[in-house]
Amino acid sequence: MTGPILILGGTTEARRLAERLEPARRVITSLAGRTGAPTALPGETRIGGFGGAAGLAAYLRSHRVAALIDATHPYAARMAANAAAAAEECRTPLLRYDRPAWQPKPGDKWVEFDDLTVLAAALPDLGRHALVTLGGADLSALSGARGTRLTLRAIDPPARLPDHPDLDVILDRGPFDLAGERALLSQRGIDVLVSRNAGGQATRAKLDAARDLGIPVALLRRPARPVTASATELEAVLRWIEDAAPIEGE
């Protein structure tokens, strides 16, 4: 009997892959558990960490995983490293289902940073009221952005808020459209947007709205991840799975 496909997910890409694989394949989607009340997924779901690369390797062995798909968020660098190490140890086929990064368009005013601490220090020079959309990132470094009012938008309340004297929180879940993003930026007097280069369409509208309104974007670059086999299109991922972990008897 062919073992399951393990998807490290929580992303739109992970959901789409699980939907295409079920019911022909046994699919297990692993969620980190950072988002409360996740929407139901096709197949089996597990929630929580593995305990590092060693814990993931033990899981791959015990569940006889046929192939591992890393469809985690582009900023989940530690999970990507653990996946690469565990897959190598267990000789489990691994593919990174990679979401292409956003690319600047004419009129965009992007200022890119490798580190959130450096971004926070530069923020007062970019604007007086920032909309911060950094997902599950550790926001404590934003304590250094004195001189800029901060409005944080997140799906769930951040575990730890920055120590900042002028702070507001919006709880909302995408996808967001251009009209709504333009209205939010205008009505709240936002003059700088803080974002990660997450890619995808669900939150792209905020960048388009910022460009339309002439607002600069302080963009946190993607972290380095291990070099592994990767694909950006769903059909390519499905073909790779067919080759790497064919169903027994076919």
PDB file of C-alpha atoms in Angstrom:
ATOM      1  CA  MET A   1       0.000   0.000   0.000  1.00  0.00           C
ATOM      2  CA  THR A   2       1.367   3.409  -0.960  1.00  0.00           C
ATOM      3  CA  GLY A   3       2.087   5.689   1.987  1.00  0.00           C
ATOM      4  CA  PRO A   4       0.473   9.102   2.480  1.00  0.00           C
ATOM      5  CA  ILE A   5       1.513  12.425   1.008  1.00  0.00           C
ATOM      6  CA  LEU A   6       2.435  14.802   3.828  1.00  0.00           C
ATOM      7  CA  ILE A   7       1.802  18.477   3.048  1.00  0.00           C
ATOM      8  CA  LEU A   8       3.340  21.092   5.323  1.00  0.00           C
ATOM      9  CA  GLY A   9       0.765  23.767   4.825  1.00  0.00           C
ATOM     10  CA  GLY A  10      -1.645  26.363   6.031  1.00  0.00           C
ATOM     11  CA  THR A  11      -1.326  28.237   2.738  1.00  0.00           C
ATOM     12  CA  THR A  12      -3.689  28.552  -0.206  1.00  0.00           C
ATOM     13  CA  GLU A  13      -1.303  26.396  -2.216  1.00  0.00           C
ATOM     14  CA  ALA A  14      -1.473  23.604   0.363  1.00  0.00           C
ATOM     15  CA  ARG A  15      -5.262  23.633   0.284  1.00  0.00           C
ATOM     16  CA  ARG A  16      -5.430  23.494  -3.502  1.00  0.00           C
ATOM     17  CA  LEU A  17      -2.988  20.601  -3.586  1.00  0.00           C
ATOM     18  CA  ALA A  18      -4.931  18.618  -0.988  1.00  0.00           C
ATOM     19  CA  GLU A  19      -8.146  19.221  -2.945  1.00  0.00           C
ATOM     20  CA  ARG A  20      -6.575  17.846  -6.109  1.00  0.00           C
ATOM     21  CA  LEU A  21      -4.982  14.813  -4.461  1.00  0.00           C
ATOM     22  CA  GLU A  22      -8.073  13.679  -2.541  1.00  0.00           C
ATOM     23  CA  PRO A  23      -9.587  11.090  -2.738  1.00  0.00           C
ATOM     24  CA  ALA A  24      -7.162   9.272  -5.041  1.00  0.00           C
ATOM     25  CA  ARG A  25      -4.309   9.647  -2.538  1.00  0.00           C
ATOM     26  CA  ARG A  26      -4.154   9.598   1.236  1.00  0.00           C
ATOM     27  CA  VAL A  27      -3.243  13.151   2.231  1.00  0.00           C
ATOM     28  CA  ILE A  28      -2.139  14.511   5.589  1.00  0.00           C
ATOM     29  CA  THR A  29      -1.893  18.301   5.896  1.00  0.00           C
ATOM     30  CA  SER A  30       0.128  19.606   8.834  1.00  0.00           C
ATOM     31  CA  LEU A  31      -0.731  23.037  10.250  1.00  0.00           C
ATOM     32  CA  ALA A  32       1.508  24.954  12.640  1.00  0.00           C
ATOM     33  CA  GLY A  33      -1.493  25.944  14.764  1.00  0.00           C
ATOM     34  CA  ARG A  34      -0.783  29.689  14.803  1.00  0.00           C
ATOM     35  CA  THR A  35      -4.170  30.603  13.326  1.00  0.00           C
ATOM     36  CA  GLY A  36      -7.248  29.956  15.436  1.00  0.00           C
ATOM     37  CA  ALA A  37     -10.206  28.014  13.958  1.00  0.00           C
ATOM     38  CA  PRO A  38      -8.590  27.015  10.637  1.00  0.00           C
ATOM     39  CA  THR A  39     -11.012  26.126   7.863  1.00  0.00           C
ATOM     40  CA  ALA A  40     -11.539  22.425   7.192  1.00  0.00           C
ATOM     41  CA  LEU A  41      -9.204  20.737   4.712  1.00  0.00           C
ATOM     42  CA  PRO A  42      -9.629  17.675   2.501  1.00  0.00           C
ATOM     43  CA  GLY A  43      -8.060  14.507   3.887  1.00  0.00           C
ATOM     44  CA  GLU A  44      -6.430  14.277   7.310  1.00  0.00           C
ATOM     45  CA  THR A  45      -5.200  17.246   9.327  1.00  0.00           C
ATOM     46  CA  ARG A  46      -2.657  17.446  12.132  1.00  0.00           C
ATOM     47  CA  ILE A  47      -2.016  20.613  14.128  1.00  0.00           C
ATOM     48  CA  GLY A  48       1.163  21.600  15.965  1.00  0.00           C
ATOM     49  CA  GLY A  49       4.916  21.311  15.588  1.00  0.00           C
ATOM     50  CA  PHE A  50       6.906  18.129  15.120  1.00  0.00           C
ATOM     51  CA  GLY A  51       9.737  18.920  17.519  1.00  0.00           C
ATOM     52  CA  GLY A  52      12.329  20.054  15.010  1.00  0.00           C
ATOM     53  CA  ALA A  53      13.952  18.086  12.203  1.00  0.00           C
ATOM     54  CA  ALA A  54      14.370  14.995  14.383  1.00  0.00           C
ATOM     55  CA  GLY A  55      10.675  14.959  15.283  1.00  0.00           C
ATOM     56  CA  LEU A  56       9.664  15.389  11.652  1.00  0.00           C
ATOM     57  CA  ALA A  57      11.996  12.574  10.618  1.00  0.00           C
ATOM     58  CA  ALA A  58      10.403  10.300  13.231  1.00  0.00           C
ATOM     59  CA  TYR A  59       6.958  11.198  11.866  1.00  0.00           C
ATOM     60  CA  LEU A  60       8.018  10.441   8.286  1.00  0.00           C
ATOM     61  CA  ARG A  61       9.229   7.005   9.361  1.00  0.00           C
ATOM     62  CA  SER A  62       6.317   6.097  11.621  1.00  0.00           C
ATOM     63  CA  HIS A  63       3.710   7.099   9.036  1.00  0.00           C
ATOM     64  CA  ARG A  64       5.701   5.716   6.086  1.00  0.00           C
ATOM     65  CA  VAL A  65       5.269   8.988   4.215  1.00  0.00           C
ATOM     66  CA  ALA A  66       5.695   8.497   0.468  1.00  0.00           C
ATOM     67  CA  ALA A  67       6.475  12.134  -0.355  1.00  0.00           C
ATOM     68  CA  LEU A  68       6.830  15.398   1.536  1.00  0.00           C
ATOM     69  CA  ILE A  69       5.528  18.671   0.097  1.00  0.00           C
ATOM     70  CA  ASP A  70       6.737  21.865   1.772  1.00  0.00           C
ATOM     71  CA  ALA A  71       3.917  24.290   1.009  1.00  0.00           C
ATOM     72  CA  THR A  72       4.548  26.485   4.043  1.00  0.00           C
ATOM     73  CA  HIS A  73       4.578  30.280   3.983  1.00  0.00           C
ATOM     74  CA  PRO A  74       7.619  31.814   2.229  1.00  0.00           C
ATOM     75  CA  TYR A  75       8.754  33.213   5.604  1.00  0.00           C
ATOM     76  CA  ALA A  76       8.642  29.856   7.425  1.00  0.00           C
ATOM     77  CA  ALA A  77      12.413  29.468   7.060  1.00  0.00           C
ATOM     78  CA  ARG A  78      12.884  27.208  10.081  1.00  0.00           C
ATOM     79  CA  MET A  79      10.229  24.765   8.930  1.00  0.00           C
ATOM     80  CA  ALA A  80      11.787  24.690   5.467  1.00  0.00           C
ATOM     81  CA  ALA A  81      15.171  23.849   6.990  1.00  0.00           C
ATOM     82  CA  ASN A  82      13.646  21.124   9.167  1.00  0.00           C
ATOM     83  CA  ALA A  83      11.838  19.642   6.168  1.00  0.00           C
ATOM     84  CA  ALA A  84      15.037  19.502   4.124  1.00  0.00           C
ATOM     85  CA  ALA A  85      17.022  17.882   6.948  1.00  0.00           C
ATOM     86  CA  ALA A  86      14.321  15.330   7.791  1.00  0.00           C
ATOM     87  CA  ALA A  87      13.717  14.378   4.171  1.00  0.00           C
ATOM     88  CA  GLU A  88      17.434  13.859   3.592  1.00  0.00           C
ATOM     89  CA  GLU A  89      17.769  11.704   6.715  1.00  0.00           C
ATOM     90  CA  CYS A  90      14.779   9.525   5.776  1.00  0.00           C
ATOM     91  CA  ARG A  91      15.410   9.619   2.024  1.00  0.00           C
ATOM     92  CA  THR A  92      11.863  10.852   1.574  1.00  0.00           C
ATOM     93  CA  PRO A  93      11.217  12.678  -1.717  1.00  0.00           C
ATOM     94  CA  LEU A  94      10.800  16.407  -0.984  1.00  0.00           C
ATOM     95  CA  LEU A  95       9.390  19.183  -3.138  1.00  0.00           C
ATOM     96  CA  ARG A  96       9.033  22.837  -2.241  1.00  0.00           C
ATOM     97  CA  TYR A  97       5.703  24.167  -3.567  1.00  0.00           C
ATOM     98  CA  ASP A  98       6.902  27.740  -3.885  1.00  0.00           C
ATOM     99  CA  ARG A  99       4.706  30.807  -4.164  1.00  0.00           C
ATOM    100  CA  PRO A 100       6.344  33.323  -6.533  1.00  0.00           C
ATOM    101  CA  ALA A 101       7.350  36.600  -4.903  1.00  0.00           C
ATOM    102  CA  TRP A 102       5.653  39.833  -5.866  1.00  0.00           C
ATOM    103  CA  GLN A 103       7.515  41.947  -8.385  1.00  0.00           C
ATOM    104  CA  PRO A 104       7.408  45.764  -8.403  1.00  0.00           C
ATOM    105  CA  LYS A 105       5.332  47.519 -11.035  1.00  0.00           C
ATOM    106  CA  PRO A 106       5.808  51.000 -12.485  1.00  0.00           C
ATOM    107  CA  GLY A 107       4.901  53.556  -9.839  1.00  0.00           C
ATOM    108  CA  ASP A 108       5.646  51.315  -6.858  1.00  0.00           C
ATOM    109  CA  LYS A 109       7.688  52.965  -4.092  1.00  0.00           C
ATOM    110  CA  TRP A 110       9.247  49.921  -2.434  1.00  0.00           C
ATOM    111  CA  VAL A 111      12.002  50.175   0.143  1.00  0.00           C
ATOM    112  CA  GLU A 112      13.275  46.669   0.897  1.00  0.00           C
ATOM    113  CA  PHE A 113      14.836  45.432   4.129  1.00  0.00           C
ATOM    114  CA  ASP A 114      16.441  42.152   5.206  1.00  0.00           C
ATOM    115  CA  ASP A 115      15.759  42.668   8.904  1.00  0.00           C
ATOM    116  CA  LEU A 116      12.703  43.930  10.802  1.00  0.00           C
ATOM    117  CA  THR A 117      14.825  45.804  13.348  1.00  0.00           C
ATOM    118  CA  VAL A 118      16.445  47.847  10.572  1.00  0.00           C
ATOM    119  CA  LEU A 119      13.034  48.395   8.977  1.00  0.00           C
ATOM    120  CA  ALA A 120      11.584  49.660  12.253  1.00  0.00           C
ATOM    121  CA  ALA A 121      14.422  52.140  12.730  1.00  0.00           C
ATOM    122  CA  ALA A 122      13.883  53.505   9.210  1.00  0.00           C
ATOM    123  CA  LEU A 123      10.086  53.684   9.455  1.00  0.00           C
ATOM    124  CA  PRO A 124       9.818  57.244  10.895  1.00  0.00           C
ATOM    125  CA  ASP A 125      11.637  58.524   7.798  1.00  0.00           C
ATOM    126  CA  LEU A 126       9.068  56.858   5.533  1.00  0.00           C
ATOM    127  CA  GLY A 127       5.800  57.927   7.141  1.00  0.00           C
ATOM    128  CA  ARG A 128       3.881  59.038  10.231  1.00  0.00           C
ATOM    129  CA  HIS A 129       1.173  56.336  10.220  1.00  0.00           C
ATOM    130  CA  ALA A 130       2.004  52.783   9.145  1.00  0.00           C
ATOM    131  CA  LEU A 131      -0.317  49.921   8.299  1.00  0.00           C
ATOM    132  CA  VAL A 132       1.631  46.844   9.424  1.00  0.00           C
ATOM    133  CA  THR A 133       0.714  43.569   7.698  1.00  0.00           C
ATOM    134  CA  LEU A 134       3.373  41.080   8.788  1.00  0.00           C
ATOM    135  CA  GLY A 135       1.251  38.006   9.473  1.00  0.00           C
ATOM    136  CA  GLY A 136       2.622  35.814  12.231  1.00  0.00           C
ATOM    137  CA  ALA A 137       6.015  37.533  12.434  1.00  0.00           C
ATOM    138  CA  ASP A 138       7.482  38.549  15.796  1.00  0.00           C
ATOM    139  CA  LEU A 139       6.496  42.210  16.033  1.00  0.00           C
ATOM    140  CA  SER A 140       8.602  43.152  19.060  1.00  0.00           C
ATOM    141  CA  ALA A 141      11.182  44.871  16.843  1.00  0.00           C
ATOM    142  CA  LEU A 142       8.555  47.484  15.967  1.00  0.00           C
ATOM    143  CA  SER A 143       9.031  48.911  19.459  1.00  0.00           C
ATOM    144  CA  GLY A 144      11.851  50.852  17.825  1.00  0.00           C
ATOM    145  CA  ALA A 145       9.546  52.630  15.370  1.00  0.00           C
ATOM    146  CA  ARG A 146       8.975  55.610  17.687  1.00  0.00           C
ATOM    147  CA  GLY A 147       7.671  58.593  15.794  1.00  0.00           C
ATOM    148  CA  THR A 148       5.364  56.530  13.569  1.00  0.00           C
ATOM    149  CA  ARG A 149       1.838  55.556  14.574  1.00  0.00           C
ATOM    150  CA  LEU A 150       1.229  51.820  14.048  1.00  0.00           C
ATOM    151  CA  THR A 151      -1.959  50.111  12.915  1.00  0.00           C
ATOM    152  CA  LEU A 152      -1.449  46.342  12.942  1.00  0.00           C
ATOM    153  CA  ARG A 153      -3.679  44.080  10.832  1.00  0.00           C
ATOM    154  CA  ALA A 154      -3.771  40.361  11.599  1.00  0.00           C
ATOM    155  CA  ILE A 155      -6.096  37.361  11.471  1.00  0.00           C
ATOM    156  CA  ASP A 156      -5.684  36.644  15.197  1.00  0.00           C
ATOM    157  CA  PRO A 157      -4.533  38.906  18.048  1.00  0.00           C
ATOM    158  CA  PRO A 158      -0.709  38.976  18.036  1.00  0.00           C
ATOM    159  CA  ALA A 159       0.802  36.884  20.827  1.00  0.00           C
ATOM    160  CA  ARG A 160       3.021  39.783  21.838  1.00  0.00           C
ATOM    161  CA  LEU A 161       2.487  43.393  20.881  1.00  0.00           C
ATOM    162  CA  PRO A 162       5.398  45.790  20.456  1.00  0.00           C
ATOM    163  CA  ASP A 163       6.073  48.242  23.262  1.00  0.00           C
ATOM    164  CA  HIS A 164       4.855  51.282  21.362  1.00  0.00           C
ATOM    165  CA  PRO A 165       2.949  54.367  22.606  1.00  0.00           C
ATOM    166  CA  ASP A 166       0.642  54.772  19.577  1.00  0.00           C
ATOM    167  CA  LEU A 167      -0.731  51.403  18.533  1.00  0.00           C
ATOM    168  CA  ASP A 168      -3.989  50.044  17.117  1.00  0.00           C
ATOM    169  CA  VAL A 169      -4.983  46.510  16.002  1.00  0.00           C
ATOM    170  CA  ILE A 170      -7.372  45.450  13.222  1.00  0.00           C
ATOM    171  CA  LEU A 171      -8.466  41.802  13.132  1.00  0.00           C
ATOM    172  CA  ASP A 172      -9.397  40.774   9.607  1.00  0.00           C
ATOM    173  CA  ARG A 173      -8.860  37.897   7.180  1.00  0.00           C
ATOM    174  CA  GLY A 174      -8.246  38.142   3.429  1.00  0.00           C
ATOM    175  CA  PRO A 175      -8.692  37.991   0.563  1.00  0.00           C
ATOM    176  CA  PHE A 176      -8.855  41.780   0.295  1.00  0.00           C
ATOM    177  CA  ASP A 177      -9.959  43.753  -2.760  1.00  0.00           C
ATOM    178  CA  LEU A 178      -8.524  46.953  -4.189  1.00  0.00           C
ATOM    179  CA  ALA A 179     -11.490  49.175  -3.310  1.00  0.00           C
ATOM    180  CA  GLY A 180     -11.455  48.030   0.310  1.00  0.00           C
ATOM    181  CA  GLU A 181      -7.710  48.506   0.646  1.00  0.00           C
ATOM    182  CA  ARG A 182      -7.809  51.974  -0.875  1.00  0.00           C
ATOM    183  CA  ALA A 183     -10.606  52.929   1.528  1.00  0.00           C
ATOM    184  CA  LEU A 184      -8.720  51.576   4.537  1.00  0.00           C
ATOM    185  CA  LEU A 185      -5.525  53.460   3.674  1.00  0.00           C
ATOM    186  CA  SER A 186      -7.374  56.688   2.937  1.00  0.00           C
ATOM    187  CA  GLN A 187      -9.805  56.682   5.857  1.00  0.00           C
ATOM    188  CA  ARG A 188      -7.142  55.925   8.437  1.00  0.00           C
ATOM    189  CA  GLY A 189      -4.598  58.347   7.015  1.00  0.00           C
ATOM    190  CA  ILE A 190      -2.018  55.646   6.322  1.00  0.00           C
ATOM    191  CA  ASP A 191       1.080  57.054   4.644  1.00  0.00           C
ATOM    192  CA  VAL A 192       3.368  53.991   4.692  1.00  0.00           C
ATOM    193  CA  LEU A 193       2.627  50.273   4.309  1.00  0.00           C
ATOM    194  CA  VAL A 194       4.715  47.580   6.023  1.00  0.00           C
ATOM    195  CA  SER A 195       4.546  44.150   4.428  1.00  0.00           C
ATOM    196  CA  ARG A 196       6.314  40.879   3.802  1.00  0.00           C
ATOM    197  CA  ASN A 197       6.762  39.768   0.194  1.00  0.00           C
ATOM    198  CA  ALA A 198       4.268  36.939   0.648  1.00  0.00           C
ATOM    199  CA  GLY A 199       3.245  36.597  -2.999  1.00  0.00           C
ATOM    200  CA  GLY A 200      -0.131  35.289  -4.116  1.00  0.00           C
ATOM    201  CA  GLN A 201      -3.365  37.140  -4.787  1.00  0.00           C
ATOM    202  CA  ALA A 202      -5.124  37.122  -1.407  1.00  0.00           C
ATOM    203  CA  THR A 203      -3.265  40.178  -0.083  1.00  0.00           C
ATOM    204  CA  ARG A 204      -1.770  41.672  -3.262  1.00  0.00           C
ATOM    205  CA  ALA A 205      -4.420  44.442  -3.365  1.00  0.00           C
ATOM    206  CA  LYS A 206      -2.766  46.410  -0.553  1.00  0.00           C
ATOM    207  CA  LEU A 207       0.317  46.939  -2.747  1.00  0.00           C
ATOM    208  CA  ASP A 208      -1.821  48.065  -5.664  1.00  0.00           C
ATOM    209  CA  ALA A 209      -3.717  50.455  -3.383  1.00  0.00           C
ATOM    210  CA  ALA A 210      -0.457  51.871  -2.024  1.00  0.00           C
ATOM    211  CA  ARG A 211       0.795  52.445  -5.561  1.00  0.00           C
ATOM    212  CA  ASP A 212      -2.467  54.160  -6.578  1.00  0.00           C
ATOM    213  CA  LEU A 213      -2.239  56.484  -3.550  1.00  0.00           C
ATOM    214  CA  GLY A 214       1.494  57.173  -3.892  1.00  0.00           C
ATOM    215  CA  ILE A 215       2.261  55.503  -0.532  1.00  0.00           C
ATOM    216  CA  PRO A 216       5.701  53.958   0.048  1.00  0.00           C
ATOM    217  CA  VAL A 217       5.990  50.293   1.035  1.00  0.00           C
ATOM    218  CA  ALA A 218       8.537  49.079   3.584  1.00  0.00           C
ATOM    219  CA  LEU A 219       8.977  45.516   2.356  1.00  0.00           C
ATOM    220  CA  LEU A 220      10.645  42.756   4.355  1.00  0.00           C
ATOM    221  CA  ARG A 221      12.600  40.504   1.998  1.00  0.00           C
ATOM    222  CA  ARG A 222      12.150  36.738   2.072  1.00  0.00           C
ATOM    223  CA  PRO A 223      14.555  34.763   4.252  1.00  0.00           C
ATOM    224  CA  ALA A 224      17.020  32.292   2.775  1.00  0.00           C
ATOM    225  CA  ARG A 225      15.798  28.704   2.576  1.00  0.00           C
ATOM    226  CA  PRO A 226      17.535  25.419   1.715  1.00  0.00           C
ATOM    227  CA  VAL A 227      17.996  24.644  -1.964  1.00  0.00           C
ATOM    228  CA  THR A 228      15.584  21.818  -2.830  1.00  0.00           C
ATOM    229  CA  ALA A 229      13.543  20.676  -5.793  1.00  0.00           C
ATOM    230  CA  SER A 230      10.734  23.187  -6.247  1.00  0.00           C
ATOM    231  CA  ALA A 231       7.750  24.072  -8.397  1.00  0.00           C
ATOM    232  CA  THR A 232       5.477  27.097  -8.574  1.00  0.00           C
ATOM    233  CA  GLU A 233       2.551  25.616 -10.525  1.00  0.00           C
ATOM    234  CA  LEU A 234       0.045  23.098  -9.172  1.00  0.00           C
ATOM    235  CA  GLU A 235       0.136  20.875 -12.257  1.00  0.00           C
ATOM    236  CA  ALA A 236       3.926  20.613 -11.980  1.00  0.00           C
ATOM    237  CA  VAL A 237       3.599  19.571  -8.335  1.00  0.00           C
ATOM    238  CA  LEU A 238       1.070  16.876  -9.264  1.00  0.00           C
ATOM    239  CA  ARG A 239       3.354  15.511 -11.992  1.00  0.00           C
ATOM    240  CA  TRP A 240       6.276  15.424  -9.557  1.00  0.00           C
ATOM    241  CA  ILE A 241       4.216  13.437  -7.042  1.00  0.00           C
ATOM    242  CA  GLU A 242       3.219  10.933  -9.738  1.00  0.00           C
ATOM    243  CA  ASP A 243       6.896  10.388 -10.566  1.00  0.00           C
ATOM    244  CA  ALA A 244       8.298  10.466  -7.012  1.00  0.00           C
ATOM    245  CA  ALA A 245       5.600   8.413  -5.283  1.00  0.00           C
ATOM    246  CA  PRO A 246       3.528   6.447  -7.807  1.00  0.00           C
ATOM    247  CA  ILE A 247       0.497   4.585  -6.514  1.00  0.00           C
ATOM    248  CA  GLU A 248       1.340   0.903  -6.118  1.00  0.00           C
ATOM    249  CA  GLY A 249      -0.266  -1.316  -8.710  1.00  0.00           C
ATOM    250  CA  GLU A 250      -0.548   1.373 -11.372  1.00  0.00           C
TER     251      GLU A 250
END
